[in-house]
Coordinates of C-alpha atoms and ligand atoms in Angstrom, one line a residue:
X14 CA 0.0 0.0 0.0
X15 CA 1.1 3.8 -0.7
X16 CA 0.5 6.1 2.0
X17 CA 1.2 10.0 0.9
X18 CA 1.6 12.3 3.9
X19 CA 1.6 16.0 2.9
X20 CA 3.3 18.2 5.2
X21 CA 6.6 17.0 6.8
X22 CA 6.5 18.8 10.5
X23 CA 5.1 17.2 13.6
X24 CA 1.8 15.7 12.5
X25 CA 3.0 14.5 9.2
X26 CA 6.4 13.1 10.3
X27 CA 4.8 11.5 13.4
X28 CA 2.9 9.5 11.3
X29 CA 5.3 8.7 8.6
X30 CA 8.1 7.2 11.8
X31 CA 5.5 5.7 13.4
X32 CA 3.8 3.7 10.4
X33 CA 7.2 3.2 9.0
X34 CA 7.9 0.8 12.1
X35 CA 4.6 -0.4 12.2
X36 CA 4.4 -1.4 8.6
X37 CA 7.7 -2.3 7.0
X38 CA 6.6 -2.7 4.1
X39 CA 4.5 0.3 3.2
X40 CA 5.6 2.7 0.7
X41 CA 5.1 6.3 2.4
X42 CA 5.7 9.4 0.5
X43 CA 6.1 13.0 2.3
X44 CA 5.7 16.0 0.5
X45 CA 7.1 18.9 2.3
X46 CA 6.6 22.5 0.7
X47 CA 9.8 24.2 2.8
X48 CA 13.2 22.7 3.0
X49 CA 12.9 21.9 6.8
X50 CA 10.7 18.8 8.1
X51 CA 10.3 17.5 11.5
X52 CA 11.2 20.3 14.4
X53 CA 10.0 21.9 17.3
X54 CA 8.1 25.5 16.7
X55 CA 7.0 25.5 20.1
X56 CA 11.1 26.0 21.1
X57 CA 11.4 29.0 18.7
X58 CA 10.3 32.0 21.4
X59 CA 13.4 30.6 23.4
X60 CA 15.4 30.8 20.1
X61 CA 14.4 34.1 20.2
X62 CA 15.3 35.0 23.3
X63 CA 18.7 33.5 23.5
X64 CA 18.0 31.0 26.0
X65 CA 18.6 28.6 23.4
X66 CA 21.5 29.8 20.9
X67 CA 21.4 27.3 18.5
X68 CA 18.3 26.7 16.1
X69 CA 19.7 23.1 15.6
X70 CA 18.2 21.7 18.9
X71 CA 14.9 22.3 17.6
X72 CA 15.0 20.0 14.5
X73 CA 14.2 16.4 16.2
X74 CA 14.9 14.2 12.6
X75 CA 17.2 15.2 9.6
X76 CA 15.6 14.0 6.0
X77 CA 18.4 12.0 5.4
X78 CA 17.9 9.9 8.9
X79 CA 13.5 9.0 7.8
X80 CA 15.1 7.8 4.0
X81 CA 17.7 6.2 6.1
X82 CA 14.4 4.5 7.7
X83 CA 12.8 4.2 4.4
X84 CA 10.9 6.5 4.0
X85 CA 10.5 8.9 0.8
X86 CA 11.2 12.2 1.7
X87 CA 10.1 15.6 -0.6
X88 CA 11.4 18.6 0.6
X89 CA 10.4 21.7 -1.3
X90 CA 7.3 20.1 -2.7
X91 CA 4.5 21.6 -2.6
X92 CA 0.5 19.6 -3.3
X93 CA -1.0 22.4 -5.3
X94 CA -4.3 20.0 -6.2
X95 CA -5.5 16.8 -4.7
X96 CA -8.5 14.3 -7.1
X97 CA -10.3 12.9 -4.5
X98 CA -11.9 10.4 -7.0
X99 CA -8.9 9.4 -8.8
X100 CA -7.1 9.6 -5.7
X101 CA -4.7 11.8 -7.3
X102 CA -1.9 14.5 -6.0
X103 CA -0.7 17.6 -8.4
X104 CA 2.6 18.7 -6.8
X105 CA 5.0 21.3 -7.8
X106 CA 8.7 21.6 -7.3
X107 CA 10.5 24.2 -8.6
X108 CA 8.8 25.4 -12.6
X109 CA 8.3 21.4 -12.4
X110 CA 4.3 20.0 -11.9
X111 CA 3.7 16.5 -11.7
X112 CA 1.5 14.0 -10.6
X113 CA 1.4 11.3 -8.0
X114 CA -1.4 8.7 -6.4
X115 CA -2.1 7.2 -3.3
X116 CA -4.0 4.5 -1.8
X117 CA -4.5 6.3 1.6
X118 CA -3.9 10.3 1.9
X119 CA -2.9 11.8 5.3
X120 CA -3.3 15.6 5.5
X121 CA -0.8 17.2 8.0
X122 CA -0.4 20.3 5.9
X123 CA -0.5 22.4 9.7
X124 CA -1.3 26.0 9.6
X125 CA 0.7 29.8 8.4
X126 CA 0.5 33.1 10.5
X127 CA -2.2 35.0 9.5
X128 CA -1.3 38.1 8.0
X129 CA -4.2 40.6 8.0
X130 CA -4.3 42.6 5.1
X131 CA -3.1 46.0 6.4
X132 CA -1.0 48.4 4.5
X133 CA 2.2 47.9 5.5
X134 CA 1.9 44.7 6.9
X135 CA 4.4 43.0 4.3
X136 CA 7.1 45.2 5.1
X137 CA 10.3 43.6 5.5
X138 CA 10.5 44.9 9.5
X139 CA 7.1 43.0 9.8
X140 CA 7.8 39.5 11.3
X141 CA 5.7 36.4 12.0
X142 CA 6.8 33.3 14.2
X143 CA 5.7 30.5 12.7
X144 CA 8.5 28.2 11.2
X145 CA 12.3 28.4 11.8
X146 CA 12.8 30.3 9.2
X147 CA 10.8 33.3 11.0
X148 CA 12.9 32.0 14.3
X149 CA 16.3 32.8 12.3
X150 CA 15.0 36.6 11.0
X151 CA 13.5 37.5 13.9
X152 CA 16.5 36.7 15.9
X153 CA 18.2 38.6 13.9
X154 CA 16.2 41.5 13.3
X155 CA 16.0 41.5 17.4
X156 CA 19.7 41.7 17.8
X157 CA 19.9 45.7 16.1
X158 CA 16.3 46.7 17.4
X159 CA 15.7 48.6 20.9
X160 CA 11.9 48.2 20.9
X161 CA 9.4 45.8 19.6
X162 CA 5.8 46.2 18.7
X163 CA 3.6 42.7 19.1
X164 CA 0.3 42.7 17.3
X165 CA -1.9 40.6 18.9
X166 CA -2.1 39.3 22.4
X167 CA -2.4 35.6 22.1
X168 CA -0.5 32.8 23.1
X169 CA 2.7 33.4 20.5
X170 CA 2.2 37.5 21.2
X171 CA 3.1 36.9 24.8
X172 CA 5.7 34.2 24.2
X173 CA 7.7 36.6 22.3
X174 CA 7.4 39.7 24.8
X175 CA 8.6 37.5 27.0
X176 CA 11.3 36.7 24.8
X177 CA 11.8 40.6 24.0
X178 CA 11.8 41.3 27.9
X179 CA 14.5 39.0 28.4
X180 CA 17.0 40.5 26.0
X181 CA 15.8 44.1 27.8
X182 CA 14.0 45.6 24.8
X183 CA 11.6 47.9 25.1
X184 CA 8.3 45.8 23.9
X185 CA 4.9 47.1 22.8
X186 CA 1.5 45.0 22.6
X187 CA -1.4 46.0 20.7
X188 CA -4.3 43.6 20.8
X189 CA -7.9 45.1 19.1
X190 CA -10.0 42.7 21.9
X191 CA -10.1 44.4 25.3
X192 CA -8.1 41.8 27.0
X193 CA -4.8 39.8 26.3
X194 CA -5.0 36.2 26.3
X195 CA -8.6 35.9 25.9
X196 CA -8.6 31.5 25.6
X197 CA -9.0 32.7 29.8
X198 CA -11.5 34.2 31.7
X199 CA -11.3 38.0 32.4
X200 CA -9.4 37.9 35.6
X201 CA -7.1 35.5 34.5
X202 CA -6.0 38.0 31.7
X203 CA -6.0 41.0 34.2
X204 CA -3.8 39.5 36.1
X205 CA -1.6 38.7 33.8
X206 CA -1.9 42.5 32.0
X207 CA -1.1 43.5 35.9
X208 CA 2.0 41.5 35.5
X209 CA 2.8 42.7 32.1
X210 CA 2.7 46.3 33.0
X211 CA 5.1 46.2 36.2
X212 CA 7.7 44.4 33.6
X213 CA 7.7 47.6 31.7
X214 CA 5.7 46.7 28.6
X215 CA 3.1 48.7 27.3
X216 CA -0.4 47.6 26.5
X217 CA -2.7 49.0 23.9
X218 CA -5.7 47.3 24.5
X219 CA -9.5 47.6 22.2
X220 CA -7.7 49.0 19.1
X221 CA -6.8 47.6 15.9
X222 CA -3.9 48.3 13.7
X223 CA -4.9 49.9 10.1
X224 CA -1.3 51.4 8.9
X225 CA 2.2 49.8 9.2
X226 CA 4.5 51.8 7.7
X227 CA 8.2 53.1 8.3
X228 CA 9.5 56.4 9.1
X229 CA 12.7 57.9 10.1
X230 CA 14.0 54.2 10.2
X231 CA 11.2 53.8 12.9
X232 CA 7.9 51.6 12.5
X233 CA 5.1 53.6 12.4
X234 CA 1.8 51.0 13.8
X235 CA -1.4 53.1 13.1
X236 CA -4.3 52.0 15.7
X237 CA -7.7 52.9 15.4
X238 CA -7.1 54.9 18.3
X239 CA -3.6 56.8 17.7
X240 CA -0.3 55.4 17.1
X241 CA 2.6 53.0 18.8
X242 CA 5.9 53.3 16.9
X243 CA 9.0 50.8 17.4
X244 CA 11.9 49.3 15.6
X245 CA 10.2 46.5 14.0
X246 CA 6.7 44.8 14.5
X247 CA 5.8 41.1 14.9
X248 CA 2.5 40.2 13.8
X249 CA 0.9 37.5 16.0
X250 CA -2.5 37.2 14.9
X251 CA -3.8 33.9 14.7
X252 CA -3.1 31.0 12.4
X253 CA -4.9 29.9 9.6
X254 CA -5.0 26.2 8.9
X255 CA -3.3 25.5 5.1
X256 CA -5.8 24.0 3.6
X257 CA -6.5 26.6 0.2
X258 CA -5.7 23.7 -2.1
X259 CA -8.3 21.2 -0.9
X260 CA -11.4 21.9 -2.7
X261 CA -14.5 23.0 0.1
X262 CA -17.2 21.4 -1.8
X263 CA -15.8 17.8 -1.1
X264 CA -13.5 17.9 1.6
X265 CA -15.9 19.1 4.7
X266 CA -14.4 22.0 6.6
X267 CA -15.1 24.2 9.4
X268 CA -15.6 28.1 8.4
X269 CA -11.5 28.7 9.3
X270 CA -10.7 26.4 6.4
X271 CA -10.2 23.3 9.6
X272 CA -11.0 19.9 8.0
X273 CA -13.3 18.4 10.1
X274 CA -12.5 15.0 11.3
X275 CA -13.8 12.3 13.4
X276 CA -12.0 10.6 16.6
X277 CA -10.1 8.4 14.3
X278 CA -8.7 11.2 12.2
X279 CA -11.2 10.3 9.5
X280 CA -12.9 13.0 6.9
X281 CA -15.9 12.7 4.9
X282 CA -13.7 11.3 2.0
X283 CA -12.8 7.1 2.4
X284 CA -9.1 7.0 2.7
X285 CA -8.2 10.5 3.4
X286 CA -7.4 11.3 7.0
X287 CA -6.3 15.1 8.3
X288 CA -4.0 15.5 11.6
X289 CA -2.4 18.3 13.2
X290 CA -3.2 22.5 12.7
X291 CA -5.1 21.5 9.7
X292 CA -7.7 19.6 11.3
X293 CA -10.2 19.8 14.1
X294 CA -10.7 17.5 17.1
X295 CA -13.6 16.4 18.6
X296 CA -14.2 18.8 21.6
X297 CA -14.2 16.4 25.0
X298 CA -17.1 17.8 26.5
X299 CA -19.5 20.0 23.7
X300 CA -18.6 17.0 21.7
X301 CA -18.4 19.7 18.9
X302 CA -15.6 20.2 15.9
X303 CA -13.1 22.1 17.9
X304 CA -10.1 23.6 16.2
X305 CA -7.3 23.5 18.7
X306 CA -3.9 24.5 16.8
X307 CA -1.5 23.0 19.4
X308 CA 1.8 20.7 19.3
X309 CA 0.5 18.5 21.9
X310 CA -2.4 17.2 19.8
X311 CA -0.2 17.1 16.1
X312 CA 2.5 14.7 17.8
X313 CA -0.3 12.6 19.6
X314 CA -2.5 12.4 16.5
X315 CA 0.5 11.5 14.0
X316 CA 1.3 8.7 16.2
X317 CA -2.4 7.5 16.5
X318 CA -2.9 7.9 13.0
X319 CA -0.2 5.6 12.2
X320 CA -1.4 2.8 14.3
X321 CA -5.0 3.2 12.8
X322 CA -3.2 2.7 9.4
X323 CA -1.3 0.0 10.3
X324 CA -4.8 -1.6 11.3
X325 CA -5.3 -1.9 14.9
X326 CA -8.1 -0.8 16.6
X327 CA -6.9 3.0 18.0
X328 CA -8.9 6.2 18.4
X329 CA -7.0 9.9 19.3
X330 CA -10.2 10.4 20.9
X331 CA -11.5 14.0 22.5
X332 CA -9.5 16.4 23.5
X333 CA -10.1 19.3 25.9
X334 CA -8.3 21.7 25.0
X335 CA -5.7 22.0 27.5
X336 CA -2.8 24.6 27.3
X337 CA 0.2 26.2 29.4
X338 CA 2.3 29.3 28.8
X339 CA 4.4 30.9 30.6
X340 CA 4.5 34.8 30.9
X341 CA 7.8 35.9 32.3
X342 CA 7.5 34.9 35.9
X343 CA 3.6 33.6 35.4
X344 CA 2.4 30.5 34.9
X345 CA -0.8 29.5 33.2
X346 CA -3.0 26.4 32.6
X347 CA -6.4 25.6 30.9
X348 CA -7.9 22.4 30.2
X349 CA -11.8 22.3 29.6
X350 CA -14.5 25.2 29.5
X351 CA -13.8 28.4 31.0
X352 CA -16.7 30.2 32.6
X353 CA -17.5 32.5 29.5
X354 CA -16.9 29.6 27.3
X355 CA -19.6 27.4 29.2
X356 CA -21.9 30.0 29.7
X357 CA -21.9 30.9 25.9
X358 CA -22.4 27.2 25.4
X359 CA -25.6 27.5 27.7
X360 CA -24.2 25.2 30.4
X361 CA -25.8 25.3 33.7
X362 CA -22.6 25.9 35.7
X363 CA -21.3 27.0 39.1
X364 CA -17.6 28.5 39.7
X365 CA -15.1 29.2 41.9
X366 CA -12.0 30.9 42.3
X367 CA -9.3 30.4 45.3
X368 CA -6.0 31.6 45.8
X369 CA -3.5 29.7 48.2
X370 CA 0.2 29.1 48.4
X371 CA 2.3 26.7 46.6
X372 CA 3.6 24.7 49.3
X373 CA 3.1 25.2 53.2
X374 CA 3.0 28.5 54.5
X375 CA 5.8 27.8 57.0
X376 CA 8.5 26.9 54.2
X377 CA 10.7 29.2 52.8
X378 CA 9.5 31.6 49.4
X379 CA 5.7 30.1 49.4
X380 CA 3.3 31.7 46.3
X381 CA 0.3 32.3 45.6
X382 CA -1.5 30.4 42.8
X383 CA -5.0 30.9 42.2
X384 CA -7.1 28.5 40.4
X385 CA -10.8 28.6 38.9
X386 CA -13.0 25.5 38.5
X387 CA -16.2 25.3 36.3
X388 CA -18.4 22.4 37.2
X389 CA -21.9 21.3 36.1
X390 CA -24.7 22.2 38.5
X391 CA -26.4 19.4 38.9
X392 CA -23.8 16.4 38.6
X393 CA -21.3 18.5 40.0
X394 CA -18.6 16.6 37.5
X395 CA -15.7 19.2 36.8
X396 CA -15.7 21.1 33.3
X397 CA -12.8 23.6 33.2
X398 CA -10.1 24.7 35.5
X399 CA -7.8 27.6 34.5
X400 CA -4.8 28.4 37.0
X401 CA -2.1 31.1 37.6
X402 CA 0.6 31.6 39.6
X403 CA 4.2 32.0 40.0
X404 CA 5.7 29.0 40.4
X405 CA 4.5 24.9 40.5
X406 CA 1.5 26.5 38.7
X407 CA 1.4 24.8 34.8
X408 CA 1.8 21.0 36.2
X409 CA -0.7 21.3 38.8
X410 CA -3.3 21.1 35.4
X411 CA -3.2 17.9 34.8
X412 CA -4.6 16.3 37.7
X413 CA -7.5 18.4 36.4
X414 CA -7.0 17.3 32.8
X415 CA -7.2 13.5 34.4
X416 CA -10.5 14.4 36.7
X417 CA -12.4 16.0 33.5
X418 CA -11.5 13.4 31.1
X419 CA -12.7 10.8 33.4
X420 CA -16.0 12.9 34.0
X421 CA -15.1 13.0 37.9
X422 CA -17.4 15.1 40.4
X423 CA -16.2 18.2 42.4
X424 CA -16.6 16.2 45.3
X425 CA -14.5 13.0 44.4
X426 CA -11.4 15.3 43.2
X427 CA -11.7 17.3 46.6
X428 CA -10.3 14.4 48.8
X429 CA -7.9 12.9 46.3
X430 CA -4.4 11.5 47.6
X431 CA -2.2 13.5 46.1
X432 CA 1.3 13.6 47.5
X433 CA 2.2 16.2 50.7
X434 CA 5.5 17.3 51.6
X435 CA 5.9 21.0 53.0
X436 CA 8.0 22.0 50.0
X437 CA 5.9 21.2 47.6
X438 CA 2.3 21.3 48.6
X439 CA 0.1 21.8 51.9
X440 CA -2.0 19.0 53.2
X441 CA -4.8 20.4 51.9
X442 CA -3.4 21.4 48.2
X443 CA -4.4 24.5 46.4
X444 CA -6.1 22.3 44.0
X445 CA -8.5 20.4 46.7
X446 CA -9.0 23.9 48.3
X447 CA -10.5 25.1 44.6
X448 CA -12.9 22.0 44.5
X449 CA -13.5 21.2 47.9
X450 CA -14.7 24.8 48.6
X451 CA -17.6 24.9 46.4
X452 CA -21.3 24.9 47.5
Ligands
FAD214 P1 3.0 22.5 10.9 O1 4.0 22.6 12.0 O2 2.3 23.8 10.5 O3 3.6 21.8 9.7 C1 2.9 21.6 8.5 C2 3.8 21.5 7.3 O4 3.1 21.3 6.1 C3 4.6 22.8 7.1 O5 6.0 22.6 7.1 C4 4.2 23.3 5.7 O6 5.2 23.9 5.0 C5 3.7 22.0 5.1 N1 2.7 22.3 4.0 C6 1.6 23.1 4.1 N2 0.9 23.1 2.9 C7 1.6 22.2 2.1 C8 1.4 21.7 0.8 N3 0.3 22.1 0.1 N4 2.2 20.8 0.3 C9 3.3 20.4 1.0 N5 3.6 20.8 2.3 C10 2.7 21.7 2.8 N6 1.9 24.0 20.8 C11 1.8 23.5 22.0 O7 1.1 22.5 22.3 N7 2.5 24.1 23.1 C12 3.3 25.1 22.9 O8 3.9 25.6 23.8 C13 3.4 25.7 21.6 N8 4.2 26.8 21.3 C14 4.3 27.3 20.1 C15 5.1 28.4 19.8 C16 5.3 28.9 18.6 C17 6.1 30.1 18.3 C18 4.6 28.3 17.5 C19 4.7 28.8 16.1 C20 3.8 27.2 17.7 C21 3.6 26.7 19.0 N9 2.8 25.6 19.2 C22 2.7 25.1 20.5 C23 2.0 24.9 18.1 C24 2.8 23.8 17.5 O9 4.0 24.1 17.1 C25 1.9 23.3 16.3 O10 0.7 22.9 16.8 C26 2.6 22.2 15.5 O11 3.7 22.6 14.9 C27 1.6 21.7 14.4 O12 2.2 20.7 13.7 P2 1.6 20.3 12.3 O13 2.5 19.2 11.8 O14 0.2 20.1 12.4 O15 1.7 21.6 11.4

């Protein structure tokens, strides 16, 4: 059997290794459009901010080392056409188009920056953060710049302020929504504006950008509200998942351009399967399409995907949509619904929010780290949690992650053994304080 994987990062090449050791025997075929396969974007913020000086630790596998393990490798091939009924790729390489076939198609063609289209927003002081080539200019670029203006307060906005704050550059954020981080509830992103601000960077909150333009060797960012200027600009708006050359009227897709697929990493379409930024999961608990653009899902799925092509009975599953950044010295978690999120669902929910230290009050540098639950009203099984703090804040998610998956009650999680030592916890944890204290 031929198994054609387009896209050669962390969805696609998890698949290809994986299937390759499942099935010796199969012929798999990657098509890469860039000259870089298999590596680690979610690294590329620390690139950036020096904390890791060489871009080579983030490429995991080297093309030669997968045709060492036989398997065909295509860099700087790019699928401009796929025949769903002839089961038939159109690829281009170089002024070169040709065609190939395949008996089962995986889609792992991930997702590019958004770029909004704003005047100015091509400029060559304009920067996204997407692949390693970005990583490499933006590096760069940082190393002559004293100032930086983010647009867009997301998850990859804040990564690189943090990375612009730790080489001591003066950074700028400009989000059009009237909160950073908005995948949280309002407080959580207050807090972490709070935080932002006593760092030294500047927020420009509820206004979009309409001009990008240079002057006196300076970035001019035109807001709706007045204007922010800097020495170059990184635009961190969102992805968009690469999926242009699929045709829409066969292939179904969410309104972003997601293909939808099932638990199995099945579309509409027999034999063609989509993992990774391209794809949607099947949200854990609105059992909805649910596009959730993270690295933690692309590996997973790949490897899934590769069993369930090798034959054996596998499923990815639901997810939930769990996530953790770090925000210079904050830490934050999600996993499930937040409150807004629920309530826009039309979930009958209660919440609650505590705040308690780290480990036991008594030993040395305690912190605080407050942490939200959301939990259905009448079973009282946990939704959501969301948590912040300064440190041993991120890993204290997954016990929650665990608890929702499993459909577990307020209650049960409130008087669950989890370990106690004074430097690392009280006897009563933050986390049972956050479900136990609920009425
Ligand atoms: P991609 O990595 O986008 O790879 C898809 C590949 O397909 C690309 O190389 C592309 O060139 C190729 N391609 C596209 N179209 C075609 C075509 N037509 N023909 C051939 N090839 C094509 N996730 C987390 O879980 N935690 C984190 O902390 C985190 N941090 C991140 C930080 C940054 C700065 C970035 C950019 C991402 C981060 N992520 C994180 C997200 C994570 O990196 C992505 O979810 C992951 O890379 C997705 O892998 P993928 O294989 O689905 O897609």
């Amino acid at each position: 059997m031929k198994t054609v994987i387009i896209g050669g990062v962390a969805a696609g090449m998890s698949t290809a290794a994986k299937l390759k050791r499942e099935l010796k025997d199969e012929h798999i075929v990657v098509y890469e459009k860039t000259d870089e396969v298999s590596y680690g974007a979610c690294g590329l913020p620390y690139y950036v901010s020096g904390e890791n000086d060489d871009l080579n630790k983030l490429r995991i596998r080297s093309v030669a080392q997968f045709e060492k393990a036989g398997i065909e490798v295509h860099i700087n091939h790019e699928v401009i056409d796929v025949d769903f009924k002839k089961k038939q790729l159109k690829i281009k390489h170089g002024d070169e188009i040709f065609e190939d076939s395949y008996d089962r198609l995986v889609i792992a063609s991930g997702a590019a920056a958004i770029v909004p289209p704003i005047e100015g927003a091509n400029h060559d002081k304009v920067h996204v953060l997407k692949t390693l080539a970005d990583g490499e200019a933006l590096k760069k670029a940082a190393d002559d710049a004293q100032s930086v203006a983010i647009v867009g307060g997301g998850y990859i906005g804040l990564e690189v302020a943090e990375a612009f704050v730790t080489r001591n550059k003066k950074v700028k954020i400009i989000e059009r929504l009237d909160h950073v981080l908005t995948t949280f509830d309002e407080e959580f992103s207050s807090m972490v504006e709070e935080h932002l601000k006593a760092k030294g960077v500047e927020l420009y909150l509820s206004q979009g950008v309409t001009k990008i333009s240079e002057k006196d060797n300076h970035m001019l960012i035109e807001t709706e509200k007045g204007h922010v200027e800097a020495d170059l600009v990184v635009m961190a708006v969102g992805v968009s998942p690469n999926t242009r050359f699929l045709d829409r009227e066969q292939l179904d897709m969410l309104r972003n351009g997601a293909i939808i697929t099932n638990e199995k990493m099945e579309t509409n379409i027999k034999d063609v399967y989509a993992a990774g930024d391209c794809a949607t999961i099947v949200h854990a608990i609105t059992k909805q399409a649910a596009y959730v653009p993270l690295g933690t899902n692309a590996n997973k799925q790949g490897r899934v995907l590769a069993e369930i092509l090798a034959g054996k009975d596998k499923a990815f599953g639901q997810g939930l949509g769990s996530a953790m950044i770090k925000v210079i010295d904050l830490e934050l978690a999600k996993t499930g619904l937040g409150e807004k999120e629920a309530r826009d669902a039309g979930m009958d929910i209660i919440t609650n929010t505590i705040t308690s230290y780290d480990r036991a009050g008594y030993y040395p540098n305690p912190t605080d780290v407050t942490i939200k639950v959301v939990v259905d009203k009448e079973s009282r099984v946990l939704l959501g949690a969301q948590l912040i703090g300064e440190k041993n804040t991120a890993l204290r998610l997954n016990p929650f992650v665990v608890a929702i998956d499993q459909q577990m009650t307020v209650d049960r999680f409130s008087l669950l053994d989890f370990g106690y030592a004074p430097p690392f916890a009280s006897t009563w944890d933050v986390m049972h304080i956050a479900t136990s204290t609920i009425k």
